[in-house]
PDB file of C-alpha atoms and ligand atoms in Angstrom:
ATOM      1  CA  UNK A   1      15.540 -12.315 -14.174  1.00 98.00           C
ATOM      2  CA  UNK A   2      17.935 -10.580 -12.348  1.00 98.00           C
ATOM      3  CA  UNK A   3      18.295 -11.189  -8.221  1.00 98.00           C
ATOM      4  CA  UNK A   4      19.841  -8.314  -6.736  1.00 98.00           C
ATOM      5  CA  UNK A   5      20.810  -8.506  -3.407  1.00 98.00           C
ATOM      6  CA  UNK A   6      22.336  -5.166  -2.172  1.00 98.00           C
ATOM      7  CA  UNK A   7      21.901  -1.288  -2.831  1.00 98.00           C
ATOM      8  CA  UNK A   8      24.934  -1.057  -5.286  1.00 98.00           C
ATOM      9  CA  UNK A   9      24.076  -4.394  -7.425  1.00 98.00           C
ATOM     10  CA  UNK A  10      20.571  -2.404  -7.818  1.00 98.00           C
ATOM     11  CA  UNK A  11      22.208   0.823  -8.882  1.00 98.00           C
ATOM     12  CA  UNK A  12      24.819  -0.214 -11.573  1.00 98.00           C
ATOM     13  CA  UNK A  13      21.188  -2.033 -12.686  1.00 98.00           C
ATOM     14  CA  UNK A  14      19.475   0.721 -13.255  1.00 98.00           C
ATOM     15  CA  UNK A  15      22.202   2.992 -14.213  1.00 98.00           C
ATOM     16  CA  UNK A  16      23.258   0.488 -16.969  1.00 98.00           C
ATOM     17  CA  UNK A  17      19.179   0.283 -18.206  1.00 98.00           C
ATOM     18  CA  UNK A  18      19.515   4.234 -17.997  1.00 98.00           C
ATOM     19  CA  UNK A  19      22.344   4.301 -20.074  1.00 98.00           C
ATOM     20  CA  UNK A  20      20.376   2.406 -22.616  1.00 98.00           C
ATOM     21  CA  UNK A  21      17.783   4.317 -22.741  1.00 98.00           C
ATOM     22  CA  UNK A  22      15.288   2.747 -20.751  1.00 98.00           C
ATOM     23  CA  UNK A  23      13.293   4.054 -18.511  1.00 98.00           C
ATOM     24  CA  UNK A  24      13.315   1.871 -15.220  1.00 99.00           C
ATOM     25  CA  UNK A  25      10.176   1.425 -12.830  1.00 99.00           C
ATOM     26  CA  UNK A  26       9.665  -0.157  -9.047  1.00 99.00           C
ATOM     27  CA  UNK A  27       7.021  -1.510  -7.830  1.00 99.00           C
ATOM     28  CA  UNK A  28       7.996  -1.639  -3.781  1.00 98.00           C
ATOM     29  CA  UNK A  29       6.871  -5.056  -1.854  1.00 98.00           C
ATOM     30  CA  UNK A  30       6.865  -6.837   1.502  1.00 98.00           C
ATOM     31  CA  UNK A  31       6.678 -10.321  -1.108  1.00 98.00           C
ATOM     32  CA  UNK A  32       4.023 -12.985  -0.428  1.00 97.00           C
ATOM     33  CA  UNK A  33       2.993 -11.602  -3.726  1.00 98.00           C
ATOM     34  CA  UNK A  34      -0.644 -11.715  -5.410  1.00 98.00           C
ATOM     35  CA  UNK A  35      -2.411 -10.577  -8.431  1.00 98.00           C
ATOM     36  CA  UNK A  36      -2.903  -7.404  -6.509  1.00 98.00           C
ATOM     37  CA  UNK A  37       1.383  -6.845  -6.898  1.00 98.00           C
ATOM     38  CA  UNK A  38       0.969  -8.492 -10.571  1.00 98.00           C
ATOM     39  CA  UNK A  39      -1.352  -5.710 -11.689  1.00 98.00           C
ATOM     40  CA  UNK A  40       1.511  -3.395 -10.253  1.00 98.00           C
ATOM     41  CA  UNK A  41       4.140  -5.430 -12.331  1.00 98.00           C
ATOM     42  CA  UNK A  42       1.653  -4.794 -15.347  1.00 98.00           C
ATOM     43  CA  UNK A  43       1.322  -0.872 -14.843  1.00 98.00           C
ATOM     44  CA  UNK A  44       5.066  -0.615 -14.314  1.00 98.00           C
ATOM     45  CA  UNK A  45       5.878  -2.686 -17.426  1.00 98.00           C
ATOM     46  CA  UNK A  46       3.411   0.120 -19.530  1.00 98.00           C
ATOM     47  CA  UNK A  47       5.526   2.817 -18.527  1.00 98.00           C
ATOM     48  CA  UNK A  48       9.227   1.641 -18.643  1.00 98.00           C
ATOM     49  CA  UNK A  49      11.407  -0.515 -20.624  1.00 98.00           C
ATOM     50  CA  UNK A  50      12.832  -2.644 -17.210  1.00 98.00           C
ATOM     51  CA  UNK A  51      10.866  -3.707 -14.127  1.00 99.00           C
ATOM     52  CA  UNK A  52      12.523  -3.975 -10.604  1.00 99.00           C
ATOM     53  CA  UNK A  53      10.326  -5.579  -7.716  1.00 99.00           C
ATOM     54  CA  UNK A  54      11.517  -5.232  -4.293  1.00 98.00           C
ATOM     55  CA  UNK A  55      10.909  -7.957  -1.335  1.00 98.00           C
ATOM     56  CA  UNK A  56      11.614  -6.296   2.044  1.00 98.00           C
ATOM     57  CA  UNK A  57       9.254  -7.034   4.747  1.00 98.00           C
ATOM     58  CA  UNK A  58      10.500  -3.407   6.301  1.00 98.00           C
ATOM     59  CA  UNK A  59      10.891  -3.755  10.560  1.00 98.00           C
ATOM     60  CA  UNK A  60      10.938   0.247  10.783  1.00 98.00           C
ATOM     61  CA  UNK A  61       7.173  -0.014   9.722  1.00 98.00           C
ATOM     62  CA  UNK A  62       6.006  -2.942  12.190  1.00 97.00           C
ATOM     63  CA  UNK A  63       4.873  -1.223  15.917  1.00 95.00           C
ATOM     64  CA  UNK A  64       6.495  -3.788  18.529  1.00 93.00           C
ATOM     65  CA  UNK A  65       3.394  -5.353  19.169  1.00 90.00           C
ATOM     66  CA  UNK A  66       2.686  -5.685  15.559  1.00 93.00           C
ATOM     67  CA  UNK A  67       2.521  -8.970  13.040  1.00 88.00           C
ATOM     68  CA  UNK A  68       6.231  -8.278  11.823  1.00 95.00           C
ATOM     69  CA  UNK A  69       7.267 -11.795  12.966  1.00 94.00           C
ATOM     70  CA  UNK A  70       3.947 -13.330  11.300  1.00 93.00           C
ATOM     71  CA  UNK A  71       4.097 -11.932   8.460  1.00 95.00           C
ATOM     72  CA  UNK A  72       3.821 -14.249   5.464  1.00 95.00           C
ATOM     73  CA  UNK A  73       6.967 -15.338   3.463  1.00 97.00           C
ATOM     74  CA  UNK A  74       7.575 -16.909   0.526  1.00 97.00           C
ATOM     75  CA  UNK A  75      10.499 -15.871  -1.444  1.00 98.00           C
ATOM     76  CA  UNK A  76      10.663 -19.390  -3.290  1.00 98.00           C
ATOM     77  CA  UNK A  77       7.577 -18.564  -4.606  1.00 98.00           C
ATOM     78  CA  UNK A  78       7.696 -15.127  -5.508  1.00 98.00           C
ATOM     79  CA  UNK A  79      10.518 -15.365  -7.802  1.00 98.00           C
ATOM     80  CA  UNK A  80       9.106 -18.047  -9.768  1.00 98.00           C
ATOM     81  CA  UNK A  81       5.623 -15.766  -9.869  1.00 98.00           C
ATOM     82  CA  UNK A  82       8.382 -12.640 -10.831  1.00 98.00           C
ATOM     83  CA  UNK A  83      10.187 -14.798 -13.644  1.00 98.00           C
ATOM     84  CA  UNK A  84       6.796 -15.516 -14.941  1.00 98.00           C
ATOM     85  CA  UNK A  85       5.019 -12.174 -14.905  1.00 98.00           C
ATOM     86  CA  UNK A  86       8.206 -10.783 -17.102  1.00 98.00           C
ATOM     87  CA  UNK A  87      10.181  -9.172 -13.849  1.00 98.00           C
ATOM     88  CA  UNK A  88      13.839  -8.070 -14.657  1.00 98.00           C
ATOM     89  CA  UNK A  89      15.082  -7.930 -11.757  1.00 98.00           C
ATOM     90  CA  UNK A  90      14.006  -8.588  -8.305  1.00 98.00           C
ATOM     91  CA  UNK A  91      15.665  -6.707  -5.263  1.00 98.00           C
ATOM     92  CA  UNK A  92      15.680  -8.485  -2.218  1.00 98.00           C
ATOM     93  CA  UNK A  93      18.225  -6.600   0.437  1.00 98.00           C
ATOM     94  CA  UNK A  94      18.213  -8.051   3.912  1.00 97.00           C
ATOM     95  CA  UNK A  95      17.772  -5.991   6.598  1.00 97.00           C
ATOM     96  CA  UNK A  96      21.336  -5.162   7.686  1.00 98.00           C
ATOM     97  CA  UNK A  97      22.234  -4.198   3.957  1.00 98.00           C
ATOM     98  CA  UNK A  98      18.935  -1.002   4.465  1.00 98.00           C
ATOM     99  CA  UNK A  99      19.576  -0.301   8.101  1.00 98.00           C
ATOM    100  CA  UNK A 100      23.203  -1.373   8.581  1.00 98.00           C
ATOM    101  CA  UNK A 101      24.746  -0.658  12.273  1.00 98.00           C
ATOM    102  CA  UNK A 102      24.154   2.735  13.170  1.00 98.00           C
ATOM    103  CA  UNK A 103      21.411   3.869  11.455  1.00 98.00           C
ATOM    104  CA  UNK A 104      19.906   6.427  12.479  1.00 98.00           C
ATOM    105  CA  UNK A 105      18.153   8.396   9.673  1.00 98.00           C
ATOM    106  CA  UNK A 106      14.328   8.570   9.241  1.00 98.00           C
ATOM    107  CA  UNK A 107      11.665  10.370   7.076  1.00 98.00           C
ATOM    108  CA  UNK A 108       8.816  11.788   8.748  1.00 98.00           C
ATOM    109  CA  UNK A 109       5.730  13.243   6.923  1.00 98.00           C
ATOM    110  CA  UNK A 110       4.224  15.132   9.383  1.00 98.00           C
ATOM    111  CA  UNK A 111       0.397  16.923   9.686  1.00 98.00           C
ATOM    112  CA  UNK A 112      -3.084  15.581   8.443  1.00 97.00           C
ATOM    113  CA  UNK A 113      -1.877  13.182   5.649  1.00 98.00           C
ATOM    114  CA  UNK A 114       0.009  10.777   8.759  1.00 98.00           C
ATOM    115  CA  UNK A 115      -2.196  11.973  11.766  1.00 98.00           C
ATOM    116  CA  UNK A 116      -5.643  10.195  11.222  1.00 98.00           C
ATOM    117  CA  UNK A 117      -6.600   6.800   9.868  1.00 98.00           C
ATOM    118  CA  UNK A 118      -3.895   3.991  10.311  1.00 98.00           C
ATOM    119  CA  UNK A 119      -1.387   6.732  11.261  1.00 98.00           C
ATOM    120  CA  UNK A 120      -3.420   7.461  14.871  1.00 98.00           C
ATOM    121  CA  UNK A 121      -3.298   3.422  14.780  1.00 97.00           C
ATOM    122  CA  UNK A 122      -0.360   2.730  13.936  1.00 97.00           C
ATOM    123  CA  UNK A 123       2.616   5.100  15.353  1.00 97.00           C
ATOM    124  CA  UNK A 124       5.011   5.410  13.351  1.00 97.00           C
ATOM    125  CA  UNK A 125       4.282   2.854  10.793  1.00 98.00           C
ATOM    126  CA  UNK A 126       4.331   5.830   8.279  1.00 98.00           C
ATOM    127  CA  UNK A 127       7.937   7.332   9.108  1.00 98.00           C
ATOM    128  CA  UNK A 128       8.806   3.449   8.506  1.00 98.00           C
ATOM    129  CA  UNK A 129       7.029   3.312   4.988  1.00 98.00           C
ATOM    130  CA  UNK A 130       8.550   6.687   4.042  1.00 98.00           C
ATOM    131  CA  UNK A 131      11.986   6.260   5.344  1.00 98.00           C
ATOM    132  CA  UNK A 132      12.145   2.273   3.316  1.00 98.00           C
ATOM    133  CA  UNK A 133      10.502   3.817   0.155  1.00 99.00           C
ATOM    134  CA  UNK A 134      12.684   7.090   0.219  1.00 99.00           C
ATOM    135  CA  UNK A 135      15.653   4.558   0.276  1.00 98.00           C
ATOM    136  CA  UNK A 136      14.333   2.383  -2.121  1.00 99.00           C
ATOM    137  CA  UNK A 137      14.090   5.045  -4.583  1.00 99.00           C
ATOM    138  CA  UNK A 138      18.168   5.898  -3.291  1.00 98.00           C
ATOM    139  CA  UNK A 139      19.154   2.361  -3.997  1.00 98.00           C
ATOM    140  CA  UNK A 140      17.163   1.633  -7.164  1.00 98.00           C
ATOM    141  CA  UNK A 141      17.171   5.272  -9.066  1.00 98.00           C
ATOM    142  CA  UNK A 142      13.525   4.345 -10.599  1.00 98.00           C
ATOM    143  CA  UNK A 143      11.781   6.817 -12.720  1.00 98.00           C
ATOM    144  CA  UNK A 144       8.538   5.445 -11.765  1.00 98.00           C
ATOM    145  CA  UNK A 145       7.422   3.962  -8.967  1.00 99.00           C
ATOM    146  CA  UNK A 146       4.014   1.519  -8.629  1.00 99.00           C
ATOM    147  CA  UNK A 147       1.750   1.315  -5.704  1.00 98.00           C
ATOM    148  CA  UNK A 148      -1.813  -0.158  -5.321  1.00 98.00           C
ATOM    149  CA  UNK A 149      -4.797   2.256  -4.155  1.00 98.00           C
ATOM    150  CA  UNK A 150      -5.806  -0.323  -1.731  1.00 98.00           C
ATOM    151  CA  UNK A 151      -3.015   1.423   1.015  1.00 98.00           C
ATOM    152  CA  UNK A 152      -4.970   4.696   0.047  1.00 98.00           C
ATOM    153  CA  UNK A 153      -3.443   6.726   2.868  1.00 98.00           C
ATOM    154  CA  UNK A 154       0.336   5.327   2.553  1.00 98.00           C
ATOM    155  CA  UNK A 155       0.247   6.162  -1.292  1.00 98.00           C
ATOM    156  CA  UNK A 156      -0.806   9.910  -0.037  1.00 98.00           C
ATOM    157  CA  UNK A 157       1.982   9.896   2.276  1.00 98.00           C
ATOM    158  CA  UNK A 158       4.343   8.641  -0.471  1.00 98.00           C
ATOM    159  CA  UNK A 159       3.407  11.643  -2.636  1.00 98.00           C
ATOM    160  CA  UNK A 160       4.020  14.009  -0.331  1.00 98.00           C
ATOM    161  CA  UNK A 161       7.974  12.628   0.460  1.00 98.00           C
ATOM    162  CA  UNK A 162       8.300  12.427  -3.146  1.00 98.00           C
ATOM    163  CA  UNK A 163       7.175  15.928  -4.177  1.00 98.00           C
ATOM    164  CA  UNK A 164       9.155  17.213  -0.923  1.00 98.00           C
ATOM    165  CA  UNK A 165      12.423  15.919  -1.104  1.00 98.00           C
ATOM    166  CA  UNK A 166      12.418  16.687  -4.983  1.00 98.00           C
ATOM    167  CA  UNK A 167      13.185  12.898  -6.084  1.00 98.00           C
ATOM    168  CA  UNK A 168      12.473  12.482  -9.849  1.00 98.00           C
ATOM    169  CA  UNK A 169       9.929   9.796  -9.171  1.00 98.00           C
ATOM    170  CA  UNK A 170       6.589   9.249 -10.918  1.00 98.00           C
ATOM    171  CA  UNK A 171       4.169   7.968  -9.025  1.00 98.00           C
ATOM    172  CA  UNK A 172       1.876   5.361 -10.869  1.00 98.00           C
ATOM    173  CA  UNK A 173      -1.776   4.175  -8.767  1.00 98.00           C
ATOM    174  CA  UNK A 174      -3.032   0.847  -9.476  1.00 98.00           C
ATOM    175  CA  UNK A 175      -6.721   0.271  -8.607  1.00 98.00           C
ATOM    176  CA  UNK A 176      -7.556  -2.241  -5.569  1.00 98.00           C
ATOM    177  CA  UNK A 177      -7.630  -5.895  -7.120  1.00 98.00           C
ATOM    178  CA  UNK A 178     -10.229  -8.215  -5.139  1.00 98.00           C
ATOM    179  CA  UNK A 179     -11.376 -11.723  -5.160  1.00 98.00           C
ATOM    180  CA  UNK A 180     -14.910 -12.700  -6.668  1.00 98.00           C
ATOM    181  CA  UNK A 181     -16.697 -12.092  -3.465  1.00 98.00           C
ATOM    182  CA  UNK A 182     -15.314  -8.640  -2.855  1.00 98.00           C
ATOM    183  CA  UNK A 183     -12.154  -8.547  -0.546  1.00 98.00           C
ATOM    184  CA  UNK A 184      -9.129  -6.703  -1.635  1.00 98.00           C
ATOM    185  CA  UNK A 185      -6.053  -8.610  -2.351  1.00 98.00           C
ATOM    186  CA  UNK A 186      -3.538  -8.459   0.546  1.00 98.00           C
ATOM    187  CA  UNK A 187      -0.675 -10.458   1.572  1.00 95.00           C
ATOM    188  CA  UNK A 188      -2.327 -10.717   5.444  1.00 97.00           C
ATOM    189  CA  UNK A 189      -5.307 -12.507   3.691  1.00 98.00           C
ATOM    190  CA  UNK A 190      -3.042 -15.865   4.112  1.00 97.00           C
ATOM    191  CA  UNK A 191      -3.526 -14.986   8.195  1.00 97.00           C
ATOM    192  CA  UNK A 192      -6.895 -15.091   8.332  1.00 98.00           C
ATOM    193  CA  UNK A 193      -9.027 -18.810   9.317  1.00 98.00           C
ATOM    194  CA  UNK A 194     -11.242 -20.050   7.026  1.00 98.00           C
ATOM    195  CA  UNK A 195     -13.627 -18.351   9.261  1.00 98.00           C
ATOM    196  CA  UNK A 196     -12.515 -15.500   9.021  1.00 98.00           C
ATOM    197  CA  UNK A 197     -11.773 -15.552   5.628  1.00 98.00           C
ATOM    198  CA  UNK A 198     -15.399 -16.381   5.382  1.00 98.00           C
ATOM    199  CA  UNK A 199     -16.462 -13.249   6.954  1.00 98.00           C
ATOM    200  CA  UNK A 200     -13.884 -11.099   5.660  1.00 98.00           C
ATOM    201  CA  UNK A 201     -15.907  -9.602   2.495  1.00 98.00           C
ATOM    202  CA  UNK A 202     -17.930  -7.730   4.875  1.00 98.00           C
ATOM    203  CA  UNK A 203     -15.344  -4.648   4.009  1.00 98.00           C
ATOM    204  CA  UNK A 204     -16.637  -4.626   0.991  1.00 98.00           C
ATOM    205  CA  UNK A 205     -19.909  -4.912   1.648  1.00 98.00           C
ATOM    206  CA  UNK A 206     -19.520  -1.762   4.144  1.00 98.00           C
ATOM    207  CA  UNK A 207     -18.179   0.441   1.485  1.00 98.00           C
ATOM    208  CA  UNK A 208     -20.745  -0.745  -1.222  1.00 98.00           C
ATOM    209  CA  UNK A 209     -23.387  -0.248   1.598  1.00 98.00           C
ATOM    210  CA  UNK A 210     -22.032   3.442   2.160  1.00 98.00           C
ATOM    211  CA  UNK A 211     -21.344   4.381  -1.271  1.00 98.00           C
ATOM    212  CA  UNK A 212     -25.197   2.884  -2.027  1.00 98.00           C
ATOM    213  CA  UNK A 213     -26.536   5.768   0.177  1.00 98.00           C
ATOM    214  CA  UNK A 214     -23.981   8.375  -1.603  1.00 98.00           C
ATOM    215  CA  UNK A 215     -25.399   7.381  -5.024  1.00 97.00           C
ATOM    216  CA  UNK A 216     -28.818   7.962  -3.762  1.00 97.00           C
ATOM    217  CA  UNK A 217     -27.794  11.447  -2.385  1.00 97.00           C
ATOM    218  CA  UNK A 218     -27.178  10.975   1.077  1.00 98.00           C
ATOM    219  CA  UNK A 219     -24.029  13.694   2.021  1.00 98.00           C
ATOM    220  CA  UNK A 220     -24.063  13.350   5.620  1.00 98.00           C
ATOM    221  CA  UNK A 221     -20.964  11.829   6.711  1.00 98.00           C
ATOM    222  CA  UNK A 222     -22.626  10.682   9.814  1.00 98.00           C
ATOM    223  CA  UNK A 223     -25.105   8.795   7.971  1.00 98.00           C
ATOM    224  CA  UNK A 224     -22.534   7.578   5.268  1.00 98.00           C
ATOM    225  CA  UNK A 225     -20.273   6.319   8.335  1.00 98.00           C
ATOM    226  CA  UNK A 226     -23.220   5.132  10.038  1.00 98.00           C
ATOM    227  CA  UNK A 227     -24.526   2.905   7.039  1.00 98.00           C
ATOM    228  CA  UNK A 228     -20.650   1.033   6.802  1.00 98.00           C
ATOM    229  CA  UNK A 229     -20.700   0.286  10.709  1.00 98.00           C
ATOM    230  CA  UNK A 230     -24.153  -1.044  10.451  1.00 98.00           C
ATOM    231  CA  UNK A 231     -22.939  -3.366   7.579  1.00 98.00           C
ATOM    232  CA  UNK A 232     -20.124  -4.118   9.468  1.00 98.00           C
ATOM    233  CA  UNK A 233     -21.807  -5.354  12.383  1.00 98.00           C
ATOM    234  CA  UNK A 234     -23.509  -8.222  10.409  1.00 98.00           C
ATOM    235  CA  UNK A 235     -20.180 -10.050  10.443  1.00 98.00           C
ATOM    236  CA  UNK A 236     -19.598 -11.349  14.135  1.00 98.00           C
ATOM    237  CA  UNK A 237     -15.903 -11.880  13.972  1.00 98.00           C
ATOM    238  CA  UNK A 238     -14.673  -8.171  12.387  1.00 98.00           C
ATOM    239  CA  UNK A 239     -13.982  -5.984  15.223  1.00 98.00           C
ATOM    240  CA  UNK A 240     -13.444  -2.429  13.630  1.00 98.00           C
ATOM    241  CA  UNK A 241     -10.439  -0.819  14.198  1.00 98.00           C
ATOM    242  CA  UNK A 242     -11.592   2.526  12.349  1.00 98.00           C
ATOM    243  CA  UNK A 243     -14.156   3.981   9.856  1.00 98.00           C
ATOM    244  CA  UNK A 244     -13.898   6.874   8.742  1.00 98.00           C
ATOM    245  CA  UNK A 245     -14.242   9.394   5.893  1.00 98.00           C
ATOM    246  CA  UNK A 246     -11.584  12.056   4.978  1.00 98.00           C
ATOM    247  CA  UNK A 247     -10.890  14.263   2.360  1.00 98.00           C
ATOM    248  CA  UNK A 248      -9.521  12.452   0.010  1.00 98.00           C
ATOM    249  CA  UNK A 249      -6.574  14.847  -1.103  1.00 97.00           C
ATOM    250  CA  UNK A 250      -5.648  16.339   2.279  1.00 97.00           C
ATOM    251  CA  UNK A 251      -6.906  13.744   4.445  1.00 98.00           C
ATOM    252  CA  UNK A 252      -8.440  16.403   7.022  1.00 98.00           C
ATOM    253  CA  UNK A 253     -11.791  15.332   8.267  1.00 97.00           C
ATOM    254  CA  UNK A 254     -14.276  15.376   5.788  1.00 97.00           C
ATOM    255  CA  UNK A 255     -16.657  17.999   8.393  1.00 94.00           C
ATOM    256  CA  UNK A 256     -20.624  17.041   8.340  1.00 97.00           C
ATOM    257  CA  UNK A 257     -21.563  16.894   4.621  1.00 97.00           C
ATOM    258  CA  UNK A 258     -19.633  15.828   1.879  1.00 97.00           C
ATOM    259  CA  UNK A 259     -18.632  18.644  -0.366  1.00 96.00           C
ATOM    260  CA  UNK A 260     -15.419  17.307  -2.064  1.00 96.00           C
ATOM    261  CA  UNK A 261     -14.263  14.005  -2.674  1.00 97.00           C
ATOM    262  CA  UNK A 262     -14.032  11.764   0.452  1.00 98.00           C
ATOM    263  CA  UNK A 263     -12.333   8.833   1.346  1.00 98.00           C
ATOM    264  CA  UNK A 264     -13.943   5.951   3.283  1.00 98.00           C
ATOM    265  CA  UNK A 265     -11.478   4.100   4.799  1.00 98.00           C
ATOM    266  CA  UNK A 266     -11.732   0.914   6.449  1.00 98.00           C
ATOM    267  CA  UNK A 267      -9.292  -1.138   8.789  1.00 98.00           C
ATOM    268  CA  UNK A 268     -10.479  -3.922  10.546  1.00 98.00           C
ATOM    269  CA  UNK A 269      -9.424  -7.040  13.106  1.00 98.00           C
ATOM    270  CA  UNK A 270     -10.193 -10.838  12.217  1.00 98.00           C
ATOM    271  CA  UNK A 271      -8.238 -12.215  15.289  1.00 98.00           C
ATOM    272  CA  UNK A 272      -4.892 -10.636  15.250  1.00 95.00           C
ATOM    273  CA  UNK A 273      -5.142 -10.145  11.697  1.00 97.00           C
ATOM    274  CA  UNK A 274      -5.765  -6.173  10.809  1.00 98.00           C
ATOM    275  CA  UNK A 275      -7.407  -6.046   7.474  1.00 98.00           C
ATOM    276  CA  UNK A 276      -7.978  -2.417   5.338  1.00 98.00           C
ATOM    277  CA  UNK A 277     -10.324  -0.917   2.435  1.00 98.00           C
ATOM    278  CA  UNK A 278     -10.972   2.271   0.720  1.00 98.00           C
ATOM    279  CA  UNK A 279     -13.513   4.000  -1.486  1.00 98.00           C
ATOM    280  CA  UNK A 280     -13.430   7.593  -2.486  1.00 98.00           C
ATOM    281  CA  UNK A 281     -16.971   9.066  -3.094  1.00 98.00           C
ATOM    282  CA  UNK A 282     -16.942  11.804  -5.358  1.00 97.00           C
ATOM    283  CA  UNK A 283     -19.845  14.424  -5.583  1.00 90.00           C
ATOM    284  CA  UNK A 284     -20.850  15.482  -8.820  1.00 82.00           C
ATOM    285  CA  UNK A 285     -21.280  18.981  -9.771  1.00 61.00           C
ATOM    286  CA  UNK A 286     -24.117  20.609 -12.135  1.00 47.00           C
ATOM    287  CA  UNK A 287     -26.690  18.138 -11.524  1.00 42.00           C
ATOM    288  CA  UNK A 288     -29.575  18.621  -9.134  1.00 41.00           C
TER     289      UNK A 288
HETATM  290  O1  PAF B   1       2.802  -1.571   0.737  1.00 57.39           O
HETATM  291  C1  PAF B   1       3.789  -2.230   1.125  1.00 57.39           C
HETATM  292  O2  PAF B   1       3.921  -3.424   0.847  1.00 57.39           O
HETATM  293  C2  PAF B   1       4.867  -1.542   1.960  1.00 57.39           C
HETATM  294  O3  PAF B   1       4.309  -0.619   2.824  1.00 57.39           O
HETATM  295  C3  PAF B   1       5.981  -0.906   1.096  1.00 57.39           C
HETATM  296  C4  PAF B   1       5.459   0.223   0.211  1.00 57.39           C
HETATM  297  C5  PAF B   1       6.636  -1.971   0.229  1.00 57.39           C
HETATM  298  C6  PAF B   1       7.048  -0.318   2.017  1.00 57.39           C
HETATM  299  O4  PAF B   1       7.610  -1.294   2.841  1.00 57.39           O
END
């Protein structure tokens, strides 16, 4: 496995793969890598002949009162679980080689898709995840790109910069990977006390308890939203940052009763530790 360490090494990469005729995927990370990022390794490898991981734990998407300087490292660790899972090359700029003195250009997606859910939350964490990705795809030249449907909002967002500035990217979605008892993979899991961690599958137990309700027919987002807090509520240390459903294309509000598909979307506190969790409910048609 290859370590590449700066935006040309990871271009003559790719552009040598190219020239060989192999197609050459990303799959974007902040490192402290689990199964969750391996299943992203996996659906890259399916669609291209060479695999590129990147570790950047990205300040631009960190607010200042954010976890930036908690936020788990182990790059030891993650190349030996790269080397193993088949990588060919893992990309690991520091932060002077993507923002180098002077910086001063950003990507901003701007309406519904950034201005509800983490992106009321979290200002500006989205012009951060779009500016780093947009120059990811710059540095690395992939033609495919993997991200994981757990960061439901942030892949929507992604998208959007992709279709907009015209990069010859495809997008590939892995589903949410979680552990036996229901929470989704996610490098901030490490943060949480055993406590915590103990209580933590109550996201998942607020979207099955929601989605329960849509499978019996309930459309009221009210209700729906109601039926996750309630669930929610049973765990003593979660303190709910948001729930909330949205349409799950546009990301609008989904309005009163479910129509079209929805996302319910999750983030939630354990301590200083901000967990999140999606499910999109789909209504079916032609049945009564
Ligand atoms: O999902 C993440 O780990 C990050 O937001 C990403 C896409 C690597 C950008 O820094």
């Amino acid at each position: 496995m290859r370590i590449l360490r700066t935006a040309a090494e990871a271009r003559a990469a790719s552009r040598a793969w190219k020239r060989e005729g192999l197609r050459v995927a990303l799959v974007p990370t902040m490192g402290y890598l689990h199964e969750g990022h391996l299943s992203l390794v996996r659906l890259a490898r399916a669609r291209a002949g060479r695999v590129v991981v990147s570790i950047f734990v990205n300040p631009a998407q960190f607010g200042p009162a954010e976890d930036l300087d908690r936020y788990p490292r182990d790059l030891a660790r993650d190349t030996a679980l790269c080397e193993e899972a088949g990588v060919d090359a893992l990309f690991c700029p520091d932060a002077g080689e993507v923002y180098p003195p002077g910086y001063a250009t950003y990507v901003t997606v701007e309406g519904a898709l950034t201005a509800g859910l983490c992106g009321a939350r979290r200002p500006g964490h989205f012009r951060g995840v779009a500016t780093v990705v947009a120059k990811l795809f710059a540095m690395v030249e992939p033609d495919a790109a993997a991200f994981g449907q757990k960061d439901a909002q942030q892949v929507a967002v992604v998208r959007r910069m992709t279709a907009d500035l015209n990069l010859p990217v495809e997008l590939l979605v892995g589903p949410t990977v979680r552990e036996t008892d229901g929470l989704a993979l996610s490098s901030r899991n490490a943060c949480l006390t055993p406590a915590e961690r103990a209580q933590a599958p109550v996201l998942k137990r607020a979207l099955d308890a929601a989605a329960a309700r849509f499978e019996a027919g309930e459309r009221s987002a009210a209700e729906l939203l109601s039926a996750a807090g309630t669930a929610l509520a049973a765990a003593p240390l979660a303190r709910p940052d948001y729930v909330d459903l949205v349409d799950a294309e546009t990301l609008e509000p989904a309005g009163p009763a479910l129509v079209r598909p929805a996302l319910l979307a999750l983030a939630v506190y354990f301590g200083a530790t901000r967990l999140i969790d999606n499910a999109v409910l789909t209504p079916s048609f032609g049945s009564c």
